[in-house]
PDB file of C-alpha atoms in Angstrom:
ATOM      1  CA  UNK A  18     -24.314   1.191 -11.139  1.00  0.00           C
ATOM      2  CA  UNK A  19     -26.000   1.053  -7.767  1.00  0.00           C
ATOM      3  CA  UNK A  20     -25.479   3.829  -5.269  1.00  0.00           C
ATOM      4  CA  UNK A  21     -23.762   1.576  -2.738  1.00  0.00           C
ATOM      5  CA  UNK A  22     -21.250   0.259  -5.261  1.00  0.00           C
ATOM      6  CA  UNK A  23     -20.615   3.815  -6.423  1.00  0.00           C
ATOM      7  CA  UNK A  24     -19.994   4.967  -2.840  1.00  0.00           C
ATOM      8  CA  UNK A  25     -17.625   2.057  -2.177  1.00  0.00           C
ATOM      9  CA  UNK A  26     -15.659   2.890  -5.323  1.00  0.00           C
ATOM     10  CA  UNK A  27     -15.446   6.513  -4.192  1.00  0.00           C
ATOM     11  CA  UNK A  28     -14.098   5.401  -0.810  1.00  0.00           C
ATOM     12  CA  UNK A  29     -11.577   3.162  -2.574  1.00  0.00           C
ATOM     13  CA  UNK A  30     -10.485   6.097  -4.727  1.00  0.00           C
ATOM     14  CA  UNK A  31     -10.025   8.327  -1.688  1.00  0.00           C
ATOM     15  CA  UNK A  32      -8.049   5.627   0.120  1.00  0.00           C
ATOM     16  CA  UNK A  33      -5.833   5.042  -2.902  1.00  0.00           C
ATOM     17  CA  UNK A  34      -5.217   8.775  -3.212  1.00  0.00           C
ATOM     18  CA  UNK A  35      -4.314   9.053   0.468  1.00  0.00           C
ATOM     19  CA  UNK A  36      -1.907   6.144   0.118  1.00  0.00           C
ATOM     20  CA  UNK A  37      -0.320   7.714  -2.949  1.00  0.00           C
ATOM     21  CA  UNK A  38       0.090  11.033  -1.157  1.00  0.00           C
ATOM     22  CA  UNK A  39       1.661   9.170   1.776  1.00  0.00           C
ATOM     23  CA  UNK A  40       4.177   7.419  -0.476  1.00  0.00           C
ATOM     24  CA  UNK A  41       5.120  10.636  -2.247  1.00  0.00           C
ATOM     25  CA  UNK A  42       5.400  12.881   0.822  1.00  0.00           C
ATOM     26  CA  UNK A  43       6.689  10.719   3.656  1.00  0.00           C
ATOM     27  CA  UNK A  44      10.390  10.435   4.379  1.00  0.00           C
ATOM     28  CA  UNK A  45      10.239   7.456   6.747  1.00  0.00           C
ATOM     29  CA  UNK A  46      10.426   4.022   5.126  1.00  0.00           C
ATOM     30  CA  UNK A  47       7.961   2.496   7.587  1.00  0.00           C
ATOM     31  CA  UNK A  48       5.318   5.121   6.795  1.00  0.00           C
ATOM     32  CA  UNK A  49       5.934   4.567   3.096  1.00  0.00           C
ATOM     33  CA  UNK A  50       5.249   0.843   3.548  1.00  0.00           C
ATOM     34  CA  UNK A  51       2.055   1.641   5.464  1.00  0.00           C
ATOM     35  CA  UNK A  52       0.969   3.904   2.596  1.00  0.00           C
ATOM     36  CA  UNK A  53       1.571   1.099   0.099  1.00  0.00           C
ATOM     37  CA  UNK A  54      -0.597  -1.160   2.256  1.00  0.00           C
ATOM     38  CA  UNK A  55      -3.376   1.435   2.177  1.00  0.00           C
ATOM     39  CA  UNK A  56      -3.128   1.530  -1.615  1.00  0.00           C
ATOM     40  CA  UNK A  57      -3.318  -2.273  -1.861  1.00  0.00           C
ATOM     41  CA  UNK A  58      -6.367  -2.366   0.397  1.00  0.00           C
ATOM     42  CA  UNK A  59      -8.032   0.333  -1.704  1.00  0.00           C
ATOM     43  CA  UNK A  60      -7.454  -1.741  -4.833  1.00  0.00           C
ATOM     44  CA  UNK A  61      -8.903  -4.783  -3.077  1.00  0.00           C
ATOM     45  CA  UNK A  62     -11.946  -2.787  -2.007  1.00  0.00           C
ATOM     46  CA  UNK A  63     -12.488  -1.702  -5.612  1.00  0.00           C
ATOM     47  CA  UNK A  64     -12.306  -5.334  -6.773  1.00  0.00           C
ATOM     48  CA  UNK A  65     -14.869  -6.408  -4.170  1.00  0.00           C
ATOM     49  CA  UNK A  66     -17.192  -3.526  -5.120  1.00  0.00           C
ATOM     50  CA  UNK A  67     -16.946  -4.404  -8.815  1.00  0.00           C
ATOM     51  CA  UNK A  68     -17.586  -8.062  -8.067  1.00  0.00           C
ATOM     52  CA  UNK A  69     -20.649  -7.230  -5.995  1.00  0.00           C
ATOM     53  CA  UNK A  70     -22.002  -4.996  -8.750  1.00  0.00           C
ATOM     54  CA  UNK A  71     -22.029  -7.895 -11.216  1.00  0.00           C
ATOM     55  CA  UNK A  72     -22.758 -10.538  -8.550  1.00  0.00           C
ATOM     56  CA  UNK A  73     -19.576 -12.439  -9.375  1.00  0.00           C
ATOM     57  CA  UNK A  74     -17.084 -13.888  -6.863  1.00  0.00           C
ATOM     58  CA  UNK A  75     -14.137 -12.698  -8.986  1.00  0.00           C
ATOM     59  CA  UNK A  76     -13.659  -9.546  -6.909  1.00  0.00           C
ATOM     60  CA  UNK A  77     -13.398 -11.524  -3.687  1.00  0.00           C
ATOM     61  CA  UNK A  78     -10.937 -13.959  -5.255  1.00  0.00           C
ATOM     62  CA  UNK A  79      -8.776 -11.080  -6.450  1.00  0.00           C
ATOM     63  CA  UNK A  80      -8.942  -9.570  -2.962  1.00  0.00           C
ATOM     64  CA  UNK A  81      -7.572 -12.829  -1.536  1.00  0.00           C
ATOM     65  CA  UNK A  82      -4.659 -12.610  -3.978  1.00  0.00           C
ATOM     66  CA  UNK A  83      -4.089  -8.990  -2.965  1.00  0.00           C
ATOM     67  CA  UNK A  84      -4.049  -9.999   0.705  1.00  0.00           C
ATOM     68  CA  UNK A  85      -1.489 -12.723   0.007  1.00  0.00           C
ATOM     69  CA  UNK A  86       0.662 -10.284  -1.948  1.00  0.00           C
ATOM     70  CA  UNK A  87       0.368  -7.690   0.817  1.00  0.00           C
ATOM     71  CA  UNK A  88       1.482 -10.233   3.418  1.00  0.00           C
ATOM     72  CA  UNK A  89       4.540 -11.099   1.345  1.00  0.00           C
ATOM     73  CA  UNK A  90       5.278  -7.406   0.786  1.00  0.00           C
ATOM     74  CA  UNK A  91       5.090  -6.710   4.515  1.00  0.00           C
ATOM     75  CA  UNK A  92       7.456  -9.523   5.425  1.00  0.00           C
ATOM     76  CA  UNK A  93      10.037  -8.585   2.798  1.00  0.00           C
ATOM     77  CA  UNK A  94       9.623  -4.868   3.456  1.00  0.00           C
ATOM     78  CA  UNK A  95      10.075  -5.174   7.204  1.00  0.00           C
ATOM     79  CA  UNK A  96      13.140  -7.381   6.726  1.00  0.00           C
ATOM     80  CA  UNK A  97      14.634  -4.701   4.473  1.00  0.00           C
ATOM     81  CA  UNK A  98      13.727  -1.968   6.957  1.00  0.00           C
ATOM     82  CA  UNK A  99      15.424  -3.818   9.800  1.00  0.00           C
ATOM     83  CA  UNK A 100      18.520  -4.388   7.693  1.00  0.00           C
ATOM     84  CA  UNK A 101      18.678  -0.737   6.629  1.00  0.00           C
ATOM     85  CA  UNK A 102      18.276   0.447  10.212  1.00  0.00           C
ATOM     86  CA  UNK A 103      20.922  -1.998  11.404  1.00  0.00           C
ATOM     87  CA  UNK A 104      23.449  -0.753   8.836  1.00  0.00           C
ATOM     88  CA  UNK A 105      22.713   2.990   8.712  1.00  0.00           C
ATOM     89  CA  UNK A 106      20.927   3.745  12.026  1.00  0.00           C
ATOM     90  CA  UNK A 107      18.345   5.862  10.233  1.00  0.00           C
ATOM     91  CA  UNK A 108      14.969   5.397   8.567  1.00  0.00           C
ATOM     92  CA  UNK A 109      14.934   8.720   6.708  1.00  0.00           C
ATOM     93  CA  UNK A 110      14.928   8.271   2.936  1.00  0.00           C
ATOM     94  CA  UNK A 111      16.807  11.540   2.385  1.00  0.00           C
ATOM     95  CA  UNK A 112      19.659  10.379   4.641  1.00  0.00           C
ATOM     96  CA  UNK A 113      19.799   7.065   2.806  1.00  0.00           C
ATOM     97  CA  UNK A 114      20.091   8.879  -0.535  1.00  0.00           C
ATOM     98  CA  UNK A 115      23.127  10.743   0.808  1.00  0.00           C
ATOM     99  CA  UNK A 116      24.757   7.427   1.765  1.00  0.00           C
ATOM    100  CA  UNK A 117      24.490   6.139  -1.809  1.00  0.00           C
ATOM    101  CA  UNK A 118      28.030   7.215  -2.785  1.00  0.00           C
TER     102      UNK A 118
END
């Protein structure tokens, strides 16, 4: 594996880890959605790096699918966030868990 592809995969791993930490530690739904977006972009970066290593366009095609999925996730996620805020007047996940009953 070339050094540049190895470095890109390391960056993708760090980004995915940061996104995972953000999802697990944040209490705000908006920040959790941002962390999921970081994780999706890290996965896309890994696909592009793997595709460039083997000189195949498959990684770029998969990245386009990831971008389309991320756009759909953002639109649905923000609609849910607006609805939750409208009903409960909070974005804190812990407060929403208390309202479950």
